[in-house]
XYZ file of N, CA, C and O in Angstrom:
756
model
N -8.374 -32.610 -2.673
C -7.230 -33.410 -3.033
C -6.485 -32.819 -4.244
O -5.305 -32.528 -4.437
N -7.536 -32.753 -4.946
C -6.797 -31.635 -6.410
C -6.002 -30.554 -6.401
O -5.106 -30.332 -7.215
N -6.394 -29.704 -5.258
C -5.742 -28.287 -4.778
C -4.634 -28.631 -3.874
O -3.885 -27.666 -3.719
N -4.314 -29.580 -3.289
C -3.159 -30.459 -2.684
C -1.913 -30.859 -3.825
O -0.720 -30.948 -3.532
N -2.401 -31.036 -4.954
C -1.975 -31.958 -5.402
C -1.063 -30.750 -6.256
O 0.156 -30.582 -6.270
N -2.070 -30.045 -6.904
C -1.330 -28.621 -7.744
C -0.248 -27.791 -7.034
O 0.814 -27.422 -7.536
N -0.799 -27.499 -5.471
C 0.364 -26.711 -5.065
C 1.694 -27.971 -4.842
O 2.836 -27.510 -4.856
N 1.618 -28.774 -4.738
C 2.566 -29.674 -4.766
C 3.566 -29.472 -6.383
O 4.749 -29.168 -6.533
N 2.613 -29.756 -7.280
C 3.351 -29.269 -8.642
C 3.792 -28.086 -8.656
O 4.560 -27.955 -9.609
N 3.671 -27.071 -8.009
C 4.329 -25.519 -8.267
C 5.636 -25.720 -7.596
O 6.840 -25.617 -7.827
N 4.821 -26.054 -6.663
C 6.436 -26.545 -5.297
C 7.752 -26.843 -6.427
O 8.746 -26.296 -6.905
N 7.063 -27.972 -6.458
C 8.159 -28.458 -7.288
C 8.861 -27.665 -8.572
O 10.073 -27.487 -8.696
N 7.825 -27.227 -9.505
C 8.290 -25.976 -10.253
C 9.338 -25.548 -9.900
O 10.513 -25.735 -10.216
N 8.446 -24.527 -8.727
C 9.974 -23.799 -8.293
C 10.921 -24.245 -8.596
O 11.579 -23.925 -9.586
N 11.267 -25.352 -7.536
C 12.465 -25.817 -6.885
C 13.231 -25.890 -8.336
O 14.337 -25.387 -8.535
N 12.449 -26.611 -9.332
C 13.446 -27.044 -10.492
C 13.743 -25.994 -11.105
O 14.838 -26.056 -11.664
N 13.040 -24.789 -11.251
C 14.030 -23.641 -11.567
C 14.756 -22.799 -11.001
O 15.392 -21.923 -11.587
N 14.722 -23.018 -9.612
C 15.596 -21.872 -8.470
C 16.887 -22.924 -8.972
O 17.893 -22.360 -9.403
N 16.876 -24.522 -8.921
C 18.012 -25.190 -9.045
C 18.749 -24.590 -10.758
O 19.845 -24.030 -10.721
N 18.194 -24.738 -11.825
C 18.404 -24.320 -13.043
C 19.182 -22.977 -12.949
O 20.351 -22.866 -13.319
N 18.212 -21.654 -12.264
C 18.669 -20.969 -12.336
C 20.186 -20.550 -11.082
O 20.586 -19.386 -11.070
N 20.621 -21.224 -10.483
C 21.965 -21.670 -9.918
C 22.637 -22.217 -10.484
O 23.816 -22.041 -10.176
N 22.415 -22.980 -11.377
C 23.686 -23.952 -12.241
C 23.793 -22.543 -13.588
O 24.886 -22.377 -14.129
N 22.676 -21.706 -13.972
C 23.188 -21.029 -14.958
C 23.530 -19.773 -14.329
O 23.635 -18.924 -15.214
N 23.762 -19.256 -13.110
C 24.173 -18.112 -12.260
C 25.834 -18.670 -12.143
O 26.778 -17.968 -12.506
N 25.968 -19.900 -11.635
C 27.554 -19.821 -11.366
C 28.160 -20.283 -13.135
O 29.355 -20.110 -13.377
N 27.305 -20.804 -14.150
C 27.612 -20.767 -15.548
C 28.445 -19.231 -15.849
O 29.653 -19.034 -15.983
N 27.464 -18.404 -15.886
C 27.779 -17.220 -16.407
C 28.927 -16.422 -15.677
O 29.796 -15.773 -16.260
N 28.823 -16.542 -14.561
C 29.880 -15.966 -13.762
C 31.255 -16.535 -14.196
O 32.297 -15.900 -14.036
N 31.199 -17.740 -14.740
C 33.135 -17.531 -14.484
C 33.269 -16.497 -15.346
O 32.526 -15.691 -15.906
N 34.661 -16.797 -15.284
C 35.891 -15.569 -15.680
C 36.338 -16.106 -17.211
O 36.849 -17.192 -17.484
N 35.943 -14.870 -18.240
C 36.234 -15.234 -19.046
C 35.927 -16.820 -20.267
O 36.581 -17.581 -20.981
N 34.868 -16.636 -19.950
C 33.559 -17.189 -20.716
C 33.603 -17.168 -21.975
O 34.051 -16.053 -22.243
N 33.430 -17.669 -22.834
C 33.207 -17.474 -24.192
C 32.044 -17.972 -24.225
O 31.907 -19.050 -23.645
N 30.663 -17.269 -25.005
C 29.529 -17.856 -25.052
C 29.159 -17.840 -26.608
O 29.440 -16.786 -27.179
N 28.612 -18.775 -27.328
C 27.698 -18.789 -28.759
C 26.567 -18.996 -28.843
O 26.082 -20.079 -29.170
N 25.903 -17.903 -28.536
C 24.002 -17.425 -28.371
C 23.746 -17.613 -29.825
O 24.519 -17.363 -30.750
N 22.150 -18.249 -29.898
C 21.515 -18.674 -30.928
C 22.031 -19.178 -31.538
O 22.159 -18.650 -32.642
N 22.617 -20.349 -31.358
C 22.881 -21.621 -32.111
C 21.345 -22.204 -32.635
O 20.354 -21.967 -31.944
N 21.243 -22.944 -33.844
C 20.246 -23.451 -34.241
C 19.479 -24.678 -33.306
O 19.876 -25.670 -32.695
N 18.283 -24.092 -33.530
C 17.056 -25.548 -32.847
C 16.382 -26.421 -33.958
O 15.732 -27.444 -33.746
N 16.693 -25.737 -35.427
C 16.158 -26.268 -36.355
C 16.517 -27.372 -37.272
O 17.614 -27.809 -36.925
N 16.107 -27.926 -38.172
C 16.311 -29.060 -39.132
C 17.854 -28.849 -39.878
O 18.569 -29.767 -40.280
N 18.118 -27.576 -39.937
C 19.263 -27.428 -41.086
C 20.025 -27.787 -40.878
O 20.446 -27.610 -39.735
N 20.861 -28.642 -41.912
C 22.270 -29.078 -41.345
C 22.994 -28.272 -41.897
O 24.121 -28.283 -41.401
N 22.894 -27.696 -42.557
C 24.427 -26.298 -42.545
C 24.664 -25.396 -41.444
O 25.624 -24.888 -40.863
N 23.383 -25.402 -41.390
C 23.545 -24.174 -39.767
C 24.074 -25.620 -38.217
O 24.050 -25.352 -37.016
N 24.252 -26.233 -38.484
C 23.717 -27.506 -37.580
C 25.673 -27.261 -37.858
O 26.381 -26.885 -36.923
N 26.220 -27.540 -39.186
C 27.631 -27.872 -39.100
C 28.365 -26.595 -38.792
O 29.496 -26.586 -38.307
N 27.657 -25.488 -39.100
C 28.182 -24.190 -38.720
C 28.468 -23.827 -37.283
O 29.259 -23.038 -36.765
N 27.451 -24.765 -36.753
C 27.803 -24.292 -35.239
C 28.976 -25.109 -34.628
O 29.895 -24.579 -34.004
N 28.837 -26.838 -34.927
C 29.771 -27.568 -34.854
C 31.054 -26.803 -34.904
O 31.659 -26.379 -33.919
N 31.467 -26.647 -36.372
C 32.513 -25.898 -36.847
C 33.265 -25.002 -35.840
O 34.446 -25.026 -35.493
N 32.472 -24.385 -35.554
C 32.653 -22.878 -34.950
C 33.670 -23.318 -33.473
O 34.864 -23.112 -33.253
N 32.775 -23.887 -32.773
C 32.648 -24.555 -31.452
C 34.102 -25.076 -31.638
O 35.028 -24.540 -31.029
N 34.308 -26.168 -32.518
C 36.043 -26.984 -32.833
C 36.733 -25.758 -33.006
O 37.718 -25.758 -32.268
N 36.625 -24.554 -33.766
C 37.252 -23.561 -33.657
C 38.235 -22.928 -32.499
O 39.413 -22.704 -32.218
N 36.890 -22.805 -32.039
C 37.494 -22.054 -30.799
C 38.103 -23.059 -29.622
O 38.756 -22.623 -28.674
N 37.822 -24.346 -29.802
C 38.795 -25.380 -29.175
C 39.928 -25.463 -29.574
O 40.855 -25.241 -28.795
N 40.195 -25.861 -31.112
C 41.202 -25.193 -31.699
C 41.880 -24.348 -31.451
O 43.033 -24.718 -31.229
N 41.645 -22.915 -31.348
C 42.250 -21.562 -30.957
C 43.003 -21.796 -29.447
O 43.884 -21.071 -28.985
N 42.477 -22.882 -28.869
C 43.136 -23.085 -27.173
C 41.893 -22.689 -25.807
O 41.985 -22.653 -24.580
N 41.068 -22.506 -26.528
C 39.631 -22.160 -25.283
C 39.247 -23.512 -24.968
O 38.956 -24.339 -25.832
N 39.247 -23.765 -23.554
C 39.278 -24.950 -23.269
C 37.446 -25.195 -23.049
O 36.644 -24.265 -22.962
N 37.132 -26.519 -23.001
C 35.768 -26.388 -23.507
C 34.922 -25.822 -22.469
O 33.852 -25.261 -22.706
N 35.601 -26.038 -20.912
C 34.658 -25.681 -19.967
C 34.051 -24.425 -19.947
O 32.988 -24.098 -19.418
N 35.126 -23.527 -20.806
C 34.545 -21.705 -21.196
C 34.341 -21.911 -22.001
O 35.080 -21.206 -22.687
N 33.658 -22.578 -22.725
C 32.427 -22.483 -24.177
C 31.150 -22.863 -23.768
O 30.860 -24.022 -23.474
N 30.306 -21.834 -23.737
C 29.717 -22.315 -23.941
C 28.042 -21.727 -24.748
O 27.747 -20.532 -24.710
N 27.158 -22.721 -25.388
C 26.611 -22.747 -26.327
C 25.007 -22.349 -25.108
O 24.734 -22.534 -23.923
N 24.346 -21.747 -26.300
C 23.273 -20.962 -25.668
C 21.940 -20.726 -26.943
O 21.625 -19.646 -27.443
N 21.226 -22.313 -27.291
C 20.489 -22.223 -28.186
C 19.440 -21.103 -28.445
O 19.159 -20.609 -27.354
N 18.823 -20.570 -29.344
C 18.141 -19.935 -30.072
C 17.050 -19.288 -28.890
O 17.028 -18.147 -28.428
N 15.838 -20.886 -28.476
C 14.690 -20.579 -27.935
C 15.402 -20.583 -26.411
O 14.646 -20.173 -25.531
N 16.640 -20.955 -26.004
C 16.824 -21.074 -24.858
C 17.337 -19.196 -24.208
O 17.154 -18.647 -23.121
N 17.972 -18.747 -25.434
C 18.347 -17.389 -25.412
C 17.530 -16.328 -25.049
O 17.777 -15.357 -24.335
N 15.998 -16.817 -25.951
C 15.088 -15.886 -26.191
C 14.208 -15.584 -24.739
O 13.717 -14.514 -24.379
N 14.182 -17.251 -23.862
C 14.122 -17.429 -22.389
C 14.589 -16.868 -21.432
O 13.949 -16.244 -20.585
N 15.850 -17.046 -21.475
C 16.374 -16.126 -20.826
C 17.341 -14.874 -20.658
O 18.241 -14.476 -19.918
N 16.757 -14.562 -21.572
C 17.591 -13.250 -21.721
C 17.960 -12.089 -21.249
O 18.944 -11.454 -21.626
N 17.110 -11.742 -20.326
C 17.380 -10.723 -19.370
C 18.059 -11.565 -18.067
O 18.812 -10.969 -17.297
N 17.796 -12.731 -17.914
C 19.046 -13.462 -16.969
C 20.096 -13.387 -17.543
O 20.887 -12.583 -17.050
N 20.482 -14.031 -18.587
C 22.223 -13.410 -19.216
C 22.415 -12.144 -19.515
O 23.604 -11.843 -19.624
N 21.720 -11.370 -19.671
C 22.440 -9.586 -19.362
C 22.588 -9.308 -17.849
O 23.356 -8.469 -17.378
N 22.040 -9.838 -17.382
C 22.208 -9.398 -15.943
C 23.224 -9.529 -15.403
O 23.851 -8.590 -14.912
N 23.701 -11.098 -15.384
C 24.749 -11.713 -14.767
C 26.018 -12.218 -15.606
O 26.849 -12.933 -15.046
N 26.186 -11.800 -17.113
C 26.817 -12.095 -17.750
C 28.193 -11.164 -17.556
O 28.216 -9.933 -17.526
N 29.162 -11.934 -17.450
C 30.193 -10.849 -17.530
C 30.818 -10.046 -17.906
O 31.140 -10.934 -18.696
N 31.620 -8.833 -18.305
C 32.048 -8.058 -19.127
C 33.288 -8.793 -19.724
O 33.332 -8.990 -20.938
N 34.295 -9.204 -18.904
C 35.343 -10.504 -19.523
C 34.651 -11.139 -20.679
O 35.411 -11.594 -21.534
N 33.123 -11.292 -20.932
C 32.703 -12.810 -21.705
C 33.095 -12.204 -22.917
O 33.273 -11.017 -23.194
N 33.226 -13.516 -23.774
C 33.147 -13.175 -25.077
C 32.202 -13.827 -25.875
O 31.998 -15.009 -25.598
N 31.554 -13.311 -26.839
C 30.266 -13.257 -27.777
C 30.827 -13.837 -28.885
O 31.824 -13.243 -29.296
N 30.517 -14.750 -29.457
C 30.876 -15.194 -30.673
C 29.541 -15.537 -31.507
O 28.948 -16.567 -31.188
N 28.971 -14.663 -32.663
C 28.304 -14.756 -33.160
C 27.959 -15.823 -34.158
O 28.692 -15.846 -35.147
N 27.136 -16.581 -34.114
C 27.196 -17.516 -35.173
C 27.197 -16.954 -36.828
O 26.432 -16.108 -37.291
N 28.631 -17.918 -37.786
C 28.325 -17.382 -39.161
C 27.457 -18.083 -39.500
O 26.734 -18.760 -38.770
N 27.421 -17.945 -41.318
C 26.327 -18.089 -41.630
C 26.126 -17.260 -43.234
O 27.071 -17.189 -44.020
N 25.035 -16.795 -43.478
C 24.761 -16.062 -44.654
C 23.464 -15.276 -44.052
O 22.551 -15.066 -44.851
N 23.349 -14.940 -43.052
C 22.108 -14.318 -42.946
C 22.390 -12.956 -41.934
O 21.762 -12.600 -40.937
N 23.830 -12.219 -42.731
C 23.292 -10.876 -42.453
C 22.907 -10.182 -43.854
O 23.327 -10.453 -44.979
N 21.883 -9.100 -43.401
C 21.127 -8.115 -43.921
C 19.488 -7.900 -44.124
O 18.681 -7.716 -43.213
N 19.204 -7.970 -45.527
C 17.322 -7.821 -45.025
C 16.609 -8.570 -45.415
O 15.381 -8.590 -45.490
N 17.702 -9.535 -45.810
C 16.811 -11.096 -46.538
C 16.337 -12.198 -45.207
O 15.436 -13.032 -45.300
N 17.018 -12.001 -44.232
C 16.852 -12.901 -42.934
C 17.231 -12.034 -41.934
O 18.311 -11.703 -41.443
N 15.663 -11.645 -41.688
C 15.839 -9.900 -40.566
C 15.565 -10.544 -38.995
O 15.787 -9.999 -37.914
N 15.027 -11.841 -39.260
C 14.875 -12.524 -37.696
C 16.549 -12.636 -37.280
O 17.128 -11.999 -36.400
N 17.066 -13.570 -38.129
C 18.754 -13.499 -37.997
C 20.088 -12.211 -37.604
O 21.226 -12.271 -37.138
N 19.082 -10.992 -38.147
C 19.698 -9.860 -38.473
C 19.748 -9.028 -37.199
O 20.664 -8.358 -36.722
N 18.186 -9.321 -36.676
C 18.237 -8.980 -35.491
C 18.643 -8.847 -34.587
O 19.035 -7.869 -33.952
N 18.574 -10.163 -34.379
C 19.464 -11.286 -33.132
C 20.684 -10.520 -32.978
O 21.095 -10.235 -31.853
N 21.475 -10.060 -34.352
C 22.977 -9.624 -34.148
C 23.186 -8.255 -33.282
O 23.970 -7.891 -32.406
N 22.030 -7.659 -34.011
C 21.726 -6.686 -33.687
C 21.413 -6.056 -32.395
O 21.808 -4.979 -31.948
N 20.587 -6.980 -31.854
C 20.179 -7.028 -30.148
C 21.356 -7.352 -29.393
O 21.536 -6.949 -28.244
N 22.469 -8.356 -30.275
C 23.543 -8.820 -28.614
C 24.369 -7.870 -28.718
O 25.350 -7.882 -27.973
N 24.163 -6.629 -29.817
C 25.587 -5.670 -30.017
C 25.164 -4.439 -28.931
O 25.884 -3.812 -28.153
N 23.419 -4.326 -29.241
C 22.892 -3.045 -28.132
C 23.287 -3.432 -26.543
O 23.652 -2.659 -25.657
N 23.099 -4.841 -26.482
C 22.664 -5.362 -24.619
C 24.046 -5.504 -24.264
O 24.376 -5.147 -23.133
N 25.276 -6.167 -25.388
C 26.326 -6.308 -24.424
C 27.298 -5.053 -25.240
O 27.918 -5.387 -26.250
N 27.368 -3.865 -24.824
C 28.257 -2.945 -26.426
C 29.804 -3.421 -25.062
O 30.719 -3.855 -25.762
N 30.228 -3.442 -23.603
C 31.130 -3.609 -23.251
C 31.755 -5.209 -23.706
O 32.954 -5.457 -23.578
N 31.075 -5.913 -24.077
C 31.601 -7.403 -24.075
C 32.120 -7.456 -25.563
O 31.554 -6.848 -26.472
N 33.070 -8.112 -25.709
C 34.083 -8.097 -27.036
C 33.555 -8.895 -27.724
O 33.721 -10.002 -27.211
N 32.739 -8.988 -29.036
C 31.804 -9.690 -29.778
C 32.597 -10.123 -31.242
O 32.904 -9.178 -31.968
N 32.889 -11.296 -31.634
C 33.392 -11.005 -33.089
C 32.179 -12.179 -33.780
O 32.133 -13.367 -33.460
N 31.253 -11.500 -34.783
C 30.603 -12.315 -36.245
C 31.572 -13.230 -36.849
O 32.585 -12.819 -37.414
N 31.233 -14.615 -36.721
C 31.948 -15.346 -37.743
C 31.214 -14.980 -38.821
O 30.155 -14.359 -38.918
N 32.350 -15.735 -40.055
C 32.612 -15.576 -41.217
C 30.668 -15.625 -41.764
O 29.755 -16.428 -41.573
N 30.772 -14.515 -42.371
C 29.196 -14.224 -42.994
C 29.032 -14.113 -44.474
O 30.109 -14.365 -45.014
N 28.155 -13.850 -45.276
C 27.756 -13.445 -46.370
C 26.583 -12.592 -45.962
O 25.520 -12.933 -45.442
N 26.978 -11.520 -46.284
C 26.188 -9.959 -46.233
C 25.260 -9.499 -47.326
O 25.760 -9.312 -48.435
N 24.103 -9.316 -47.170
C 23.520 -8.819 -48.115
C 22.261 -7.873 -48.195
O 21.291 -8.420 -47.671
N 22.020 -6.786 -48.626
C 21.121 -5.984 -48.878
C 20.069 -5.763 -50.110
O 20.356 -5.333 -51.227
N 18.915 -6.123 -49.684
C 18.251 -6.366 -50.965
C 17.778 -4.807 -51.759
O 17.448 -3.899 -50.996
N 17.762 -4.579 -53.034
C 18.177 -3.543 -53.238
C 16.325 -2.724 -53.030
O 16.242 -1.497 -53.088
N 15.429 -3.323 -52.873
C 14.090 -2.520 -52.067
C 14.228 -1.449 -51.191
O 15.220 -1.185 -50.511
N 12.809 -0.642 -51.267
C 12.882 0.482 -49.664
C 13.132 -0.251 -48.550
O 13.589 0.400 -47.610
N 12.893 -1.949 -48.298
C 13.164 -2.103 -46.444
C 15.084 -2.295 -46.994
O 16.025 -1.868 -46.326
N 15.181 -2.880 -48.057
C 16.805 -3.562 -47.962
C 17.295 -2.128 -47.735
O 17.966 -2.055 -46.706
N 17.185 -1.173 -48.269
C 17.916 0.072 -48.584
C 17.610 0.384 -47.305
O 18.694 0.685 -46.804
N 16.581 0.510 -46.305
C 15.949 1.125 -44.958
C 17.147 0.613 -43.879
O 17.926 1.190 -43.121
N 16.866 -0.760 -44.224
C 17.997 -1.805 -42.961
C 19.308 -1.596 -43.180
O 20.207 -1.588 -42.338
N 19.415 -1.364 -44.792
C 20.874 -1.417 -44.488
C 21.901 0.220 -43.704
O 23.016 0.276 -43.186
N 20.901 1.251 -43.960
C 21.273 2.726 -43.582
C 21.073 2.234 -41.839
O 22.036 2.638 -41.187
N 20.282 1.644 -41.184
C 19.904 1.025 -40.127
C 20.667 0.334 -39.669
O 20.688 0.340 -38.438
N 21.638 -0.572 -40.375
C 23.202 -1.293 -39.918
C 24.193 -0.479 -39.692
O 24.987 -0.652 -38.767
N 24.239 0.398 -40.434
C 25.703 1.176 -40.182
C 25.417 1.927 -38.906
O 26.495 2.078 -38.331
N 24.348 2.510 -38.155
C 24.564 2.857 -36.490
C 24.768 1.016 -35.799
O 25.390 1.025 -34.737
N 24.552 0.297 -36.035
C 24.707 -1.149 -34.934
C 26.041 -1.390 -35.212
O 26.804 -1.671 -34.287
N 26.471 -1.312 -36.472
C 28.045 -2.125 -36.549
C 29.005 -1.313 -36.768
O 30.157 -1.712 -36.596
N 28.691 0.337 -37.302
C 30.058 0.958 -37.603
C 30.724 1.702 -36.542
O 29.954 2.481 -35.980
N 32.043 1.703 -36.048
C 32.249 1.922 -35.190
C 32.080 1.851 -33.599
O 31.876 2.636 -32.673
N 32.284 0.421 -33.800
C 31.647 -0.083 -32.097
C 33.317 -1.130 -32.100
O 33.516 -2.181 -32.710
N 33.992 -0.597 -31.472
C 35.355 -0.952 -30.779
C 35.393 -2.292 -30.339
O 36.573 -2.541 -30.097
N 34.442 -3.620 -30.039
C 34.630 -4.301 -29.593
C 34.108 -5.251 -30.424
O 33.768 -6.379 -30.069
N 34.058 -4.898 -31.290
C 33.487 -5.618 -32.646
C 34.557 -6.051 -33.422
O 35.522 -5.390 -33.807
N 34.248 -7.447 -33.652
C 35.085 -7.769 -35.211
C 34.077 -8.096 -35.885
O 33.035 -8.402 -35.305
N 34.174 -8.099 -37.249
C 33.029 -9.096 -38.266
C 34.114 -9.704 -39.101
O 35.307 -9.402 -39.127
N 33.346 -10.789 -39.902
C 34.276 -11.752 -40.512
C 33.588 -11.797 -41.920
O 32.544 -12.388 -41.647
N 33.547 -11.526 -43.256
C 33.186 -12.203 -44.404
C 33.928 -13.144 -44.748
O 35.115 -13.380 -44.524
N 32.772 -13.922 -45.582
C 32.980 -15.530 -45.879
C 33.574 -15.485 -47.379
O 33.858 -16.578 -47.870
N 33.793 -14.303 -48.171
C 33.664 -13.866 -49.522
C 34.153 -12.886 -49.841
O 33.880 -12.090 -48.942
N 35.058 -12.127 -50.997
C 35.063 -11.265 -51.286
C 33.899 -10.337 -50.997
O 33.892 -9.544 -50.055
N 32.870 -10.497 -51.911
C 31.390 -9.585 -52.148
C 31.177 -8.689 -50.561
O 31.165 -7.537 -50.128
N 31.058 -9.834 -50.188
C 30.493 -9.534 -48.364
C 31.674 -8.645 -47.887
O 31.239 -7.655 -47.298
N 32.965 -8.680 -47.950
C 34.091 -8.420 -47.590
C 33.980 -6.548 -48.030
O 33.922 -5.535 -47.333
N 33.989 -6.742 -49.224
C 34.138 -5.435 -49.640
C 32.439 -4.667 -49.241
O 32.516 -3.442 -49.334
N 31.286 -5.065 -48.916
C 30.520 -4.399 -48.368
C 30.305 -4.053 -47.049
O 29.778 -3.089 -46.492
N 31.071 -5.512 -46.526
C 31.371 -4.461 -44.687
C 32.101 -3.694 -44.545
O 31.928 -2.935 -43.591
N 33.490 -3.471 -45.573
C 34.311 -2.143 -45.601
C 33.467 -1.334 -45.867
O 33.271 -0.632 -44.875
N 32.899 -1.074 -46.628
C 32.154 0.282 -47.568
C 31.233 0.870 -46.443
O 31.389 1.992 -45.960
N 30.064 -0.195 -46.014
C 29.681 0.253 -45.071
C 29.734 0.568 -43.425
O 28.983 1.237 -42.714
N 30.703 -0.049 -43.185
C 31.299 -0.069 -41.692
C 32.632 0.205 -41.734
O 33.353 -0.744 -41.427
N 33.149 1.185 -42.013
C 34.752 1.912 -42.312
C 35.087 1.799 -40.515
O 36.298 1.585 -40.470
N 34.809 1.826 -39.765
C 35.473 2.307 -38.675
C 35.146 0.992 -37.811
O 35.251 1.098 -36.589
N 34.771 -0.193 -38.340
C 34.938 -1.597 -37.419
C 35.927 -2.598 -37.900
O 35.765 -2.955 -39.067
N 36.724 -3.022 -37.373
C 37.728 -4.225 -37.804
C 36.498 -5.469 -38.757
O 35.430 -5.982 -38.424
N 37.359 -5.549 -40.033
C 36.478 -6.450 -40.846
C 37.805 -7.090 -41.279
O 38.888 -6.550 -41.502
N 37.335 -8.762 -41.357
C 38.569 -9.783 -41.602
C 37.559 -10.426 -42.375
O 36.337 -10.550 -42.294
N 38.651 -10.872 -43.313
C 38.198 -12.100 -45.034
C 38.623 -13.231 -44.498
O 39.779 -13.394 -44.109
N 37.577 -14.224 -44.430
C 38.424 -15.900 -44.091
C 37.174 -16.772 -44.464
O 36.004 -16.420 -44.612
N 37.626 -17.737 -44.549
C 36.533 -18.618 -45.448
C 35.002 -19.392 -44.429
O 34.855 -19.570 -43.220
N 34.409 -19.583 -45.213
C 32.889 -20.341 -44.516
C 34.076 -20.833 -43.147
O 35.307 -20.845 -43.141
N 33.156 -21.168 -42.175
C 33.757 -21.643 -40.676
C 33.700 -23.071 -41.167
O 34.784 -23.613 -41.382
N 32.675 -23.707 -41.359
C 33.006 -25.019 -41.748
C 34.268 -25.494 -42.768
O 34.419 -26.715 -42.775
N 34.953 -24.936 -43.402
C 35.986 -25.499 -44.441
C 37.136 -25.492 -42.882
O 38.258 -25.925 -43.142
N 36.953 -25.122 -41.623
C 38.231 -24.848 -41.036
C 38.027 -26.740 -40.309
O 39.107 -27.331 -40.298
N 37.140 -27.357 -39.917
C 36.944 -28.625 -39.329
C 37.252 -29.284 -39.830
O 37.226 -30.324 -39.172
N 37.778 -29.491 -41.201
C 38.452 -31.151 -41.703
C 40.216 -31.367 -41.218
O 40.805 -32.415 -41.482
């Protein structure tokens, strides 16, 4: 009865992810997509209003909501070789800002890092950031280690949140479009 009962639960398994993975197959496919991978799963509410922010943004800008869409942290990390696969070259990547580029928050750093290698055809722009390199052998390691991911990759924008940050993505990324505009959250009131 037990061994009845289990393949019955797989059954079902399946089914609920062959269905999942159909609602996120014709997701990814439309045309001209805007997606915001790793949005927060966590407690913070700055990162919590940052994403908010962002999201009204680009509603704002005229992207209507049905092409937005949001693609949490652990849900990303899931499926991730399903959204390279089927993700489109039209999409657009909008990186969540924040303050966590460089080698102080290298889980964060990463992340940027990985959607610039997997999608380099898809047009990606970093919201507004605060950049920083800690002046140690890894800060000094990562940061010689940033300038192959971000300098000179054509489909890149980055955004500082700050002077400071501003004038260090010039210095170090001379050959990527870098724009000054304030934290994303001051744009939602």
């Amino acid at each position: 009865m037990a061994n009845i009962f289990q393949r019955a639960v797989r059954r079902v398994k399946r089914e609920i992810c062959r269905r999942q993975a159909g609602q996120a197959y014709r997701m990814l496919t439309k045309e001209n997509l805007v997606i915001v991978p790793g949005t927060p799963t966590h407690t913070n509410l700055g990162d919590s209003a940052i994403t908010f922010a962002q999201i009204l943004f680009l509603k704002k800008c005229g992207i209507a909501e049905e092409r937005i869409v949001e693609i949490g942290l652990h849900e990303y990390g899931t499926y991730a070789d399903f959204i390279k696969r089927y993700l489109r070259k039209d999409a657009a990547i909008m990186h969540l800002g924040g303050g966590n580029m460089g080698s102080q928050w290298m889980n964060e750093e990463t992340f940027h890092r990985r959607l610039l290698k997997l999608f380099p055809k898809n047009r990606q722009i970093i919201f507004p950031q605060t950049i920083h390199y800690l002046s140690d052998e890894n800060g000094i390691r990562e940061e010689k280690n940033s300038i192959g991911c971000y300098n000179g990759k054509p489909n890149l924008t980055m955004v500082a949140r700050e002077e400071c940050s501003y004038e260090t993505m010039k210095r170090l990324y001379p050959d990527t479009e870098i724009l000054l505009a304030p934290d994303i959250v001051l744009s939602s009131s």
